Amino acid sequence: MNASTESRKILLVEDDERIRLEVLDSLQAAGFTVSVAATLAESQEKVQSDMDLILLDLGLPDGDGLDLCRSLRASGSDIPIILLTARDAPEQRVRGLDVGADDYVVKPFHMPELVARIRGLFRRSGGKSSTGMLRTDSLWLDPQARTVGRDEQRLELKPREFDLLHFMMSNPGRAWTRDQLIERVWGKSFDGDARTVDLHIARLRSKIEKDPSDPRYVETVWGVGYRFQEES
Ligand code: CA
């Protein structure tokens, strides 16, 4: 999908005026249409009009930004949401991703990074067939044949390792919590714990990475979980 950025409408929810103006300027310069809200109440009102993405600060004067996230997901909305989170609060990120946010940036963030994350989300929400071949650098995965390899070399994965890799390769560039991975890969009824995920990631790395101690594909996101790297 290649919709022009001009048509994309972003709701920016941030009570810090300095950050709000800086982000507003940069997003407009990048060609987006931006609506702003400084409170939770204002954001709940503005999100009713047609928005394509939400940038969401969590600490708002009249409440927690996660409440907006939660209520949107509860009402069935799948609008992309990027959280603007504080550096010293990794647990905030985990909670945010667990209640349905798509991504986060850590303050103070660089505007080019935020714009890149926004474009990445738009690209991915543009709908990519999950039946086609997936490839990142020399690693490839064929969902139909359920085969994986690196260059010419076939790699032998257990079924769950394959499912985990398939899911992560289909969603590159975003961080997943262990609970999210369990829900998406093992299913809601699975009652194992987070260590199951760590164990499978370790096995997966030992098979797909050239140097498992310095992983190129599956990155650990400190305090959050794991992320599959986008193509370099
Ligand atoms: Ca704030």
Coordinates of N, CA and C and ligand atoms in Angstrom, one line a residue:
M1 N 0.8 -1.2 0.0 CA 0.0 0.0 0.0 C 0.9 1.2 0.0
N2 N 0.5 2.2 -0.8 CA 1.3 3.4 -0.9 C 0.6 4.7 -0.8
A3 N -0.4 4.7 0.1 CA -1.2 6.0 0.3 C -0.2 7.1 0.6
S4 N -0.5 8.3 0.1 CA 0.4 9.4 0.4 C 0.2 9.8 1.8
T5 N 1.2 10.3 2.4 CA 1.2 10.7 3.8 C 0.2 11.9 4.0
E6 N 0.0 12.7 3.0 CA -0.9 13.8 3.1 C -2.3 13.4 3.6
S7 N -2.7 12.2 3.2 CA -4.1 11.9 3.6 C -4.2 11.3 5.0
R8 N -3.0 11.1 5.7 CA -3.0 10.5 7.0 C -3.3 11.5 8.1
K9 N -4.3 11.2 9.0 CA -4.6 12.1 10.1 C -4.2 11.5 11.4
I10 N -3.4 12.3 12.1 CA -2.8 11.8 13.4 C -3.4 12.7 14.5
L11 N -3.8 12.0 15.6 CA -4.3 12.6 16.8 C -3.1 12.6 17.8
L12 N -2.6 13.8 18.2 CA -1.5 13.9 19.1 C -2.1 14.3 20.5
V13 N -1.9 13.4 21.5 CA -2.4 13.6 22.8 C -1.2 13.8 23.7
E14 N -1.0 15.1 24.2 CA 0.2 15.4 25.0 C -0.1 16.7 25.7
D15 N 0.1 16.6 27.1 CA -0.3 17.8 27.9 C 0.9 18.8 28.0
D16 N 2.1 18.3 27.7 CA 3.3 19.2 27.8 C 3.4 20.0 26.6
E17 N 3.2 21.3 26.7 CA 3.0 22.2 25.6 C 4.3 22.2 24.7
R18 N 5.4 22.2 25.3 CA 6.7 22.3 24.6 C 6.8 21.1 23.6
I19 N 6.5 19.9 24.2 CA 6.6 18.7 23.4 C 5.6 18.7 22.3
R20 N 4.3 19.1 22.7 CA 3.2 19.1 21.8 C 3.5 20.0 20.5
L21 N 4.1 21.2 20.8 CA 4.4 22.1 19.6 C 5.5 21.5 18.8
E22 N 6.5 20.9 19.4 CA 7.6 20.4 18.7 C 7.2 19.2 17.8
V23 N 6.4 18.3 18.4 CA 5.9 17.2 17.6 C 4.9 17.6 16.5
L24 N 4.1 18.6 16.8 CA 3.1 19.1 15.9 C 3.8 19.6 14.6
D25 N 4.8 20.5 14.9 CA 5.6 21.1 13.8 C 6.2 20.0 12.9
S26 N 6.9 19.1 13.6 CA 7.6 18.0 12.8 C 6.7 17.2 12.0
L27 N 5.5 16.8 12.6 CA 4.6 16.0 11.8 C 4.0 16.7 10.6
Q28 N 3.7 18.0 10.9 CA 3.2 18.8 9.8 C 4.2 18.9 8.7
A29 N 5.5 19.1 9.1 CA 6.5 19.2 8.1 C 6.7 17.9 7.3
A30 N 6.4 16.8 8.0 CA 6.5 15.5 7.3 C 5.3 15.2 6.4
G31 N 4.3 16.1 6.4 CA 3.2 16.0 5.5 C 1.9 15.4 6.1
F32 N 1.9 15.2 7.4 CA 0.7 14.6 8.1 C -0.3 15.7 8.5
T33 N -1.6 15.4 8.6 CA -2.6 16.3 9.1 C -2.7 15.9 10.6
V34 N -2.5 17.0 11.5 CA -2.5 16.7 12.9 C -3.6 17.4 13.7
S35 N -4.2 16.7 14.6 CA -5.1 17.2 15.5 C -4.5 17.1 16.9
V36 N -4.7 18.0 17.8 CA -4.1 17.9 19.1 C -5.1 17.9 20.2
A37 N -4.7 17.2 21.3 CA -5.5 17.2 22.5 C -4.5 17.2 23.7
A38 N -4.9 18.0 24.7 CA -4.0 18.1 25.9 C -4.5 17.4 27.1
T39 N -5.8 16.9 27.0 CA -6.3 16.2 28.2 C -7.0 14.9 27.7
L40 N -7.3 14.0 28.6 CA -7.9 12.7 28.3 C -9.3 13.0 27.7
A41 N -10.0 13.9 28.3 CA -11.4 14.2 27.9 C -11.4 14.7 26.5
E42 N -10.4 15.6 26.2 CA -10.3 16.2 24.8 C -10.0 15.1 23.8
S43 N -9.1 14.1 24.2 CA -8.7 13.1 23.3 C -9.9 12.1 23.0
Q44 N -10.7 11.9 24.1 CA -11.9 11.0 23.9 C -12.9 11.6 22.9
E45 N -12.9 12.9 22.9 CA -13.8 13.6 22.0 C -13.3 13.6 20.6
K46 N -12.0 14.0 20.5 CA -11.4 14.1 19.1 C -11.2 12.8 18.4
V47 N -11.1 11.7 19.1 CA -10.8 10.4 18.5 C -12.1 10.0 17.8
Q48 N -13.2 10.6 18.1 CA -14.5 10.2 17.4 C -14.4 10.6 15.9
S49 N -13.8 11.7 15.6 CA -13.6 12.0 14.2 C -12.6 11.1 13.6
D50 N -12.6 11.0 12.3 CA -11.8 10.0 11.6 C -10.3 10.1 11.7
M51 N -9.7 9.4 12.6 CA -8.2 9.5 12.8 C -7.6 8.2 12.2
D52 N -6.3 8.4 11.7 CA -5.6 7.2 11.2 C -4.6 6.6 12.2
L53 N -4.2 7.4 13.2 CA -3.2 7.0 14.1 C -3.2 7.9 15.4
I54 N -2.9 7.4 16.5 CA -2.9 8.2 17.8 C -1.5 8.1 18.4
L55 N -1.0 9.3 18.7 CA 0.3 9.4 19.5 C -0.2 9.8 20.9
L56 N 0.1 8.9 21.9 CA -0.5 9.0 23.2 C 0.4 9.1 24.3
D57 N 0.4 10.3 25.0 CA 1.1 10.5 26.2 C 0.3 9.8 27.3
L58 N 1.0 9.2 28.3 CA 0.2 8.5 29.3 C -0.2 9.3 30.5
G59 N 0.7 10.2 31.0 CA 0.4 11.0 32.1 C -0.3 12.3 31.7
L60 N -1.6 12.2 31.8 CA -2.4 13.4 31.4 C -3.1 14.0 32.7
P61 N -3.4 15.3 32.7 CA -3.8 16.0 33.9 C -5.1 15.4 34.4
D62 N -6.0 14.8 33.5 CA -7.3 14.3 34.0 C -7.4 12.8 34.0
G63 N -6.2 12.1 33.8 CA -6.3 10.7 33.8 C -5.1 10.0 33.1
D64 N -5.2 8.7 32.9 CA -4.2 7.9 32.3 C -4.5 7.6 30.8
G65 N -3.5 7.9 30.0 CA -3.7 7.7 28.6 C -4.1 6.3 28.2
L66 N -3.7 5.4 29.1 CA -4.0 4.0 28.8 C -5.5 3.7 28.8
D67 N -6.2 4.5 29.5 CA -7.7 4.4 29.6 C -8.3 4.6 28.2
L68 N -7.7 5.5 27.4 CA -8.2 5.7 26.0 C -7.8 4.5 25.2
C69 N -6.6 4.0 25.3 CA -6.2 2.8 24.6 C -7.1 1.6 24.9
R70 N -7.4 1.4 26.2 CA -8.2 0.3 26.6 C -9.6 0.4 26.0
S71 N -10.2 1.6 26.1 CA -11.6 1.8 25.7 C -11.7 1.6 24.2
L72 N -10.7 2.1 23.5 CA -10.7 1.9 22.0 C -10.7 0.5 21.6
R73 N -9.7 -0.3 22.2 CA -9.6 -1.7 21.9 C -10.9 -2.5 22.3
A74 N -11.5 -2.1 23.5 CA -12.7 -2.7 24.0 C -13.8 -2.5 23.0
S75 N -13.8 -1.4 22.3 CA -14.9 -1.1 21.3 C -14.6 -1.6 20.0
G76 N -13.5 -2.4 19.9 CA -13.2 -3.0 18.6 C -12.3 -2.2 17.6
S77 N -11.9 -1.0 18.0 CA -11.1 -0.2 17.1 C -9.7 -0.8 17.0
D78 N -9.1 -0.8 15.8 CA -7.8 -1.3 15.7 C -6.9 -0.1 15.1
I79 N -7.2 1.1 15.4 CA -6.4 2.2 15.0 C -5.0 2.1 15.6
P80 N -4.0 2.3 14.8 CA -2.6 2.2 15.4 C -2.4 3.3 16.5
I81 N -1.8 2.8 17.6 CA -1.5 3.7 18.7 C 0.0 3.6 19.1
I82 N 0.7 4.7 19.1 CA 2.1 4.8 19.6 C 2.1 5.6 20.9
L83 N 2.7 4.9 21.9 CA 2.7 5.6 23.2 C 4.0 6.5 23.3
L84 N 3.8 7.6 24.0 CA 5.0 8.5 24.3 C 5.3 8.2 25.8
T85 N 6.3 7.5 26.0 CA 6.5 7.0 27.4 C 7.8 7.6 28.1
A86 N 7.8 7.6 29.4 CA 8.9 8.2 30.2 C 10.0 7.2 30.2
R87 N 11.3 7.7 30.2 CA 12.4 6.8 30.1 C 12.5 5.9 31.3
D88 N 12.1 6.4 32.5 CA 12.3 5.6 33.7 C 11.1 4.7 34.1
A89 N 10.3 4.4 33.1 CA 9.1 3.6 33.4 C 8.9 2.5 32.4
P90 N 9.8 1.5 32.4 CA 9.6 0.4 31.4 C 8.3 -0.4 31.7
E91 N 7.9 -0.5 32.9 CA 6.6 -1.2 33.2 C 5.4 -0.6 32.5
Q92 N 5.5 0.7 32.3 CA 4.5 1.4 31.6 C 4.4 0.9 30.1
R93 N 5.5 0.6 29.5 CA 5.5 0.2 28.2 C 4.9 -1.2 28.1
V94 N 5.3 -2.1 29.0 CA 4.7 -3.4 29.0 C 3.2 -3.4 29.2
R95 N 2.7 -2.6 30.2 CA 1.3 -2.4 30.4 C 0.6 -1.9 29.1
G96 N 1.3 -0.9 28.5 CA 0.7 -0.3 27.3 C 0.6 -1.2 26.2
L97 N 1.6 -2.0 25.9 CA 1.5 -3.0 24.8 C 0.5 -4.1 25.2
D98 N 0.4 -4.4 26.5 CA -0.5 -5.5 26.8 C -2.0 -5.0 26.7
V99 N -2.3 -3.7 26.8 CA -3.6 -3.3 26.6 C -3.9 -2.8 25.2
G100 N -2.9 -3.1 24.3 CA -3.3 -3.0 22.9 C -2.6 -1.9 22.1
A101 N -1.6 -1.2 22.7 CA -0.8 -0.2 22.0 C 0.0 -0.9 21.0
D102 N 0.4 -0.3 19.8 CA 1.1 -1.0 18.8 C 2.6 -0.8 18.9
D103 N 3.0 0.4 19.5 CA 4.4 0.7 19.6 C 4.6 1.8 20.6
Y104 N 5.8 2.1 20.9 CA 6.1 3.2 21.9 C 7.4 3.9 21.5
V105 N 7.5 5.1 21.9 CA 8.8 5.8 21.8 C 9.1 6.3 23.2
V106 N 10.4 6.4 23.6 CA 10.8 6.8 24.9 C 11.3 8.3 24.8
K107 N 10.7 9.1 25.8 CA 11.1 10.5 25.8 C 12.5 10.7 26.5
P108 N 13.3 11.6 26.0 CA 13.1 12.5 24.9 C 13.4 11.7 23.6
F109 N 12.5 11.7 22.6 CA 12.8 11.0 21.4 C 13.2 12.0 20.3
H110 N 13.8 11.4 19.3 CA 14.2 12.2 18.2 C 13.1 12.2 17.2
M111 N 12.8 13.3 16.6 CA 11.6 13.4 15.7 C 11.8 12.5 14.5
P112 N 13.0 12.4 13.9 CA 13.1 11.4 12.7 C 12.7 10.0 13.1
E113 N 13.0 9.6 14.4 CA 12.7 8.3 14.8 C 11.2 8.1 14.9
L114 N 10.6 9.1 15.5 CA 9.1 9.0 15.7 C 8.4 9.0 14.3
V115 N 8.9 9.8 13.4 CA 8.3 9.8 12.0 C 8.5 8.4 11.3
A116 N 9.7 7.8 11.6 CA 10.0 6.5 11.0 C 9.0 5.5 11.6
R117 N 8.8 5.5 12.9 CA 7.9 4.6 13.5 C 6.5 4.7 13.0
I118 N 6.0 6.0 12.8 CA 4.7 6.2 12.3 C 4.6 5.6 10.9
R119 N 5.6 5.9 10.0 CA 5.5 5.4 8.7 C 5.5 3.9 8.7
G120 N 6.3 3.3 9.6 CA 6.4 1.8 9.7 C 5.1 1.2 10.0
L121 N 4.4 1.9 11.0 CA 3.0 1.4 11.4 C 2.0 1.5 10.3
F122 N 2.1 2.6 9.5 CA 1.2 2.8 8.4 C 1.4 1.7 7.3
R123 N 2.7 1.5 7.1 CA 3.1 0.5 6.1 C 2.5 -0.9 6.5
R124 N 2.7 -1.3 7.8 CA 2.3 -2.6 8.2 C 0.8 -2.7 8.3
S125 N 0.1 -1.6 8.7 CA -1.3 -1.7 8.8 C -2.0 -1.7 7.5
G126 N -1.1 -1.4 6.4 CA -1.6 -1.4 5.1 C -2.0 -2.8 4.6
G127 N -1.7 -3.8 5.4 CA -2.2 -5.2 5.1 C -1.2 -5.9 4.2
K128 N -0.5 -6.8 4.8 CA 0.5 -7.6 4.1 C 0.1 -9.0 4.1
S129 N 0.1 -9.7 3.0 CA -0.3 -11.1 2.9 C 0.6 -11.9 3.8
S130 N 0.0 -12.8 4.6 CA 0.8 -13.6 5.5 C 1.1 -14.9 4.9
T131 N 0.7 -15.1 3.6 CA 0.9 -16.4 3.0 C 2.2 -16.3 2.1
G132 N 2.6 -15.1 1.8 CA 3.8 -14.9 0.9 C 5.1 -15.2 1.7
M133 N 6.2 -15.4 0.9 CA 7.5 -15.6 1.5 C 7.9 -14.4 2.3
L134 N 8.5 -14.7 3.5 CA 9.0 -13.6 4.3 C 10.5 -13.7 4.2
R135 N 11.2 -12.5 4.1 CA 12.6 -12.5 4.0 C 13.2 -11.3 4.7
T136 N 14.2 -11.5 5.5 CA 15.0 -10.4 6.2 C 16.4 -10.7 6.0
D137 N 17.1 -9.9 5.1 CA 18.5 -10.2 4.8 C 18.6 -11.6 4.3
S138 N 19.4 -12.4 4.9 CA 19.6 -13.8 4.3 C 18.6 -14.8 4.9
L139 N 17.9 -14.4 5.9 CA 16.9 -15.3 6.5 C 15.6 -15.3 5.8
W140 N 15.0 -16.5 5.5 CA 13.8 -16.6 4.8 C 12.8 -17.6 5.4
L141 N 11.5 -17.3 5.2 CA 10.6 -18.2 5.8 C 9.4 -18.4 4.8
D142 N 9.1 -19.6 4.5 CA 8.0 -19.9 3.6 C 6.8 -20.4 4.4
P143 N 5.8 -19.6 4.6 CA 4.6 -20.0 5.4 C 3.9 -21.2 4.8
Q144 N 3.8 -21.3 3.5 CA 3.0 -22.4 2.9 C 3.7 -23.7 3.1
A145 N 5.0 -23.7 2.8 CA 5.8 -25.0 3.0 C 6.2 -25.2 4.4
R146 N 6.1 -24.2 5.3 CA 6.6 -24.2 6.6 C 8.0 -24.6 6.7
T147 N 8.8 -23.9 5.8 CA 10.2 -24.1 5.8 C 11.0 -22.8 6.1
V148 N 12.1 -22.9 6.7 CA 12.9 -21.7 7.1 C 14.4 -22.0 6.6
G149 N 15.1 -20.9 6.2 CA 16.5 -21.1 5.9 C 17.3 -19.8 5.9
R150 N 18.6 -20.0 5.8 CA 19.4 -18.9 5.8 C 20.3 -19.1 4.5
D151 N 20.1 -18.1 3.6 CA 20.7 -18.3 2.2 C 20.2 -19.7 1.7
E152 N 21.2 -20.5 1.3 CA 20.9 -21.8 0.7 C 20.6 -22.9 1.7
Q153 N 20.9 -22.6 3.0 CA 20.9 -23.6 4.0 C 19.5 -23.7 4.7
R154 N 18.9 -24.9 4.7 CA 17.6 -25.1 5.4 C 17.9 -25.2 6.8
L155 N 17.0 -24.7 7.7 CA 17.1 -24.8 9.1 C 15.9 -25.6 9.7
E156 N 16.2 -26.5 10.6 CA 15.2 -27.3 11.2 C 14.6 -26.7 12.4
L157 N 13.4 -26.3 12.4 CA 12.7 -25.7 13.6 C 11.6 -26.6 14.0
K158 N 11.4 -26.6 15.4 CA 10.2 -27.3 15.9 C 9.0 -26.5 15.6
P159 N 7.8 -27.1 15.5 CA 6.6 -26.4 15.1 C 6.4 -25.1 15.9
R160 N 6.6 -25.1 17.2 CA 6.3 -23.8 17.9 C 7.3 -22.8 17.7
E161 N 8.6 -23.2 17.4 CA 9.6 -22.3 17.1 C 9.3 -21.6 15.7
F162 N 8.8 -22.5 14.8 CA 8.4 -21.9 13.5 C 7.3 -20.9 13.7
D163 N 6.2 -21.2 14.5 CA 5.1 -20.3 14.7 C 5.6 -19.0 15.3
L164 N 6.5 -19.1 16.2 CA 7.0 -17.9 16.9 C 7.8 -17.0 15.9
L165 N 8.6 -17.7 15.1 CA 9.4 -16.9 14.1 C 8.5 -16.3 13.0
H166 N 7.5 -17.1 12.6 CA 6.6 -16.6 11.6 C 5.8 -15.4 12.1
F167 N 5.4 -15.5 13.3 CA 4.7 -14.3 13.9 C 5.6 -13.1 14.0
M168 N 6.8 -13.3 14.5 CA 7.7 -12.1 14.6 C 8.2 -11.6 13.3
M169 N 8.4 -12.5 12.3 CA 8.9 -12.0 11.0 C 7.7 -11.2 10.3
S170 N 6.5 -11.6 10.6 CA 5.4 -10.9 10.0 C 5.1 -9.5 10.6
N171 N 5.7 -9.3 11.8 CA 5.5 -8.0 12.4 C 6.9 -7.4 12.9
P172 N 7.7 -7.1 11.9 CA 9.1 -6.6 12.2 C 9.0 -5.2 12.8
G173 N 10.0 -4.9 13.6 CA 10.2 -3.6 14.0 C 9.4 -3.1 15.2
R174 N 8.6 -4.0 15.8 CA 7.8 -3.6 16.9 C 8.1 -4.6 18.1
A175 N 8.1 -4.0 19.3 CA 8.4 -4.8 20.5 C 7.1 -5.5 21.0
W176 N 7.3 -6.8 21.4 CA 6.2 -7.6 22.0 C 6.6 -8.0 23.4
T177 N 5.6 -7.9 24.3 CA 5.8 -8.4 25.6 C 5.7 -10.0 25.6
R178 N 6.2 -10.6 26.6 CA 6.1 -12.1 26.7 C 4.7 -12.5 26.7
D179 N 3.8 -11.8 27.4 CA 2.4 -12.1 27.5 C 1.7 -12.0 26.1
Q180 N 2.1 -11.0 25.4 CA 1.6 -10.9 24.0 C 2.0 -12.0 23.1
L181 N 3.2 -12.4 23.2 CA 3.7 -13.5 22.4 C 3.0 -14.8 22.8
I182 N 2.8 -15.0 24.1 CA 2.1 -16.2 24.5 C 0.7 -16.2 23.9
E183 N 0.0 -15.1 24.0 CA -1.4 -15.0 23.5 C -1.4 -15.2 22.0
R184 N -0.5 -14.6 21.2 CA -0.5 -14.7 19.8 C 0.0 -16.0 19.2
V185 N 1.0 -16.6 19.9 CA 1.7 -17.8 19.3 C 1.2 -19.1 20.0
W186 N 1.0 -19.0 21.3 CA 0.6 -20.2 22.0 C -1.0 -20.3 22.2
G187 N -1.6 -19.1 22.2 CA -3.0 -19.0 22.4 C -3.4 -18.7 23.8
K188 N -4.6 -18.1 23.9 CA -5.1 -17.6 25.2 C -5.2 -18.6 26.3
S189 N -5.4 -19.9 25.8 CA -5.7 -20.9 26.8 C -4.4 -21.5 27.4
F190 N -3.3 -21.1 26.8 CA -2.0 -21.6 27.3 C -1.7 -21.1 28.7
D191 N -1.3 -22.0 29.6 CA -1.1 -21.5 31.0 C 0.3 -21.7 31.4
G192 N 1.3 -21.7 30.5 CA 2.7 -21.6 30.8 C 3.0 -20.2 31.2
D193 N 4.3 -20.0 31.6 CA 4.7 -18.7 32.0 C 5.7 -18.0 31.1
A194 N 6.2 -16.9 31.4 CA 7.0 -16.1 30.6 C 8.3 -16.8 30.2
R195 N 8.8 -17.7 31.1 CA 10.0 -18.4 30.8 C 9.9 -19.3 29.6
T196 N 8.7 -19.7 29.3 CA 8.5 -20.5 28.1 C 8.9 -19.7 26.9
V197 N 8.6 -18.4 26.9 CA 8.9 -17.6 25.8 C 10.4 -17.4 25.7
D198 N 11.0 -17.1 26.8 CA 12.5 -16.9 26.8 C 13.2 -18.2 26.3
L199 N 12.7 -19.3 26.7 CA 13.3 -20.6 26.3 C 13.2 -20.8 24.8
H200 N 12.0 -20.5 24.3 CA 11.8 -20.7 22.8 C 12.7 -19.7 22.0
I201 N 12.8 -18.5 22.6 CA 13.6 -17.5 21.9 C 15.0 -17.9 21.9
A202 N 15.5 -18.5 23.0 CA 16.9 -18.9 23.1 C 17.1 -20.0 22.0
R203 N 16.2 -21.0 21.9 CA 16.4 -22.1 21.0 C 16.3 -21.6 19.5
L204 N 15.4 -20.6 19.3 CA 15.3 -20.1 18.0 C 16.6 -19.4 17.6
R205 N 17.1 -18.6 18.5 CA 18.3 -17.9 18.2 C 19.5 -18.8 17.9
S206 N 19.5 -19.9 18.6 CA 20.6 -20.9 18.4 C 20.5 -21.5 17.0
K207 N 19.3 -21.5 16.4 CA 19.2 -22.0 15.1 C 19.3 -21.0 14.0
I208 N 18.7 -19.8 14.2 CA 18.7 -18.9 13.1 C 19.8 -17.8 13.1
E209 N 20.4 -17.6 14.2 CA 21.4 -16.6 14.3 C 22.8 -17.1 14.0
K210 N 23.6 -16.3 13.3 CA 25.0 -16.8 13.0 C 25.8 -16.8 14.4
D211 N 25.5 -15.7 15.2 CA 26.1 -15.6 16.5 C 25.0 -15.4 17.5
P212 N 24.5 -16.5 18.2 CA 23.4 -16.4 19.1 C 23.6 -15.5 20.3
S213 N 24.9 -15.2 20.6 CA 25.2 -14.3 21.7 C 25.2 -12.9 21.3
D214 N 25.1 -12.6 20.0 CA 25.0 -11.3 19.5 C 23.9 -11.3 18.4
P215 N 22.6 -11.4 18.8 CA 21.6 -11.7 17.8 C 21.4 -10.6 16.8
R216 N 21.2 -11.0 15.6 CA 21.0 -10.0 14.5 C 19.5 -9.9 14.2
Y217 N 18.8 -11.0 14.4 CA 17.3 -10.9 14.0 C 16.4 -10.7 15.2
V218 N 16.5 -11.5 16.3 CA 15.6 -11.3 17.4 C 16.3 -10.6 18.5
E219 N 15.9 -9.3 18.7 CA 16.5 -8.4 19.6 C 15.8 -8.5 21.0
T220 N 16.6 -8.4 22.1 CA 15.9 -8.3 23.4 C 15.7 -6.8 23.6
V221 N 14.4 -6.5 24.0 CA 14.1 -5.1 24.3 C 14.0 -5.0 25.8
W222 N 15.0 -4.4 26.4 CA 15.2 -4.4 27.8 C 13.9 -3.9 28.6
G223 N 13.5 -4.7 29.5 CA 12.3 -4.3 30.3 C 11.0 -4.6 29.7
V224 N 11.0 -4.9 28.4 CA 9.7 -5.1 27.6 C 9.6 -6.5 27.1
G225 N 10.5 -7.0 26.2 CA 10.4 -8.3 25.6 C 11.3 -8.5 24.5
Y226 N 10.7 -8.7 23.3 CA 11.5 -9.0 22.1 C 11.0 -8.3 20.9
R227 N 11.9 -8.0 20.0 CA 11.6 -7.4 18.7 C 12.3 -8.0 17.6
F228 N 11.6 -8.3 16.5 CA 12.3 -8.8 15.3 C 12.7 -7.6 14.5
Q229 N 14.0 -7.6 14.1 CA 14.6 -6.4 13.5 C 14.1 -6.3 12.1
E230 N 13.9 -5.0 11.7 CA 13.5 -4.7 10.3 C 14.8 -4.9 9.4
E231 N 14.5 -5.1 8.2 CA 15.6 -5.3 7.2 C 16.7 -4.2 7.3
S232 N 18.0 -4.6 7.3 CA 19.0 -3.6 7.4 C 19.3 -3.0 6.1
Ligands
CA1 CA 2.3 14.2 30.4

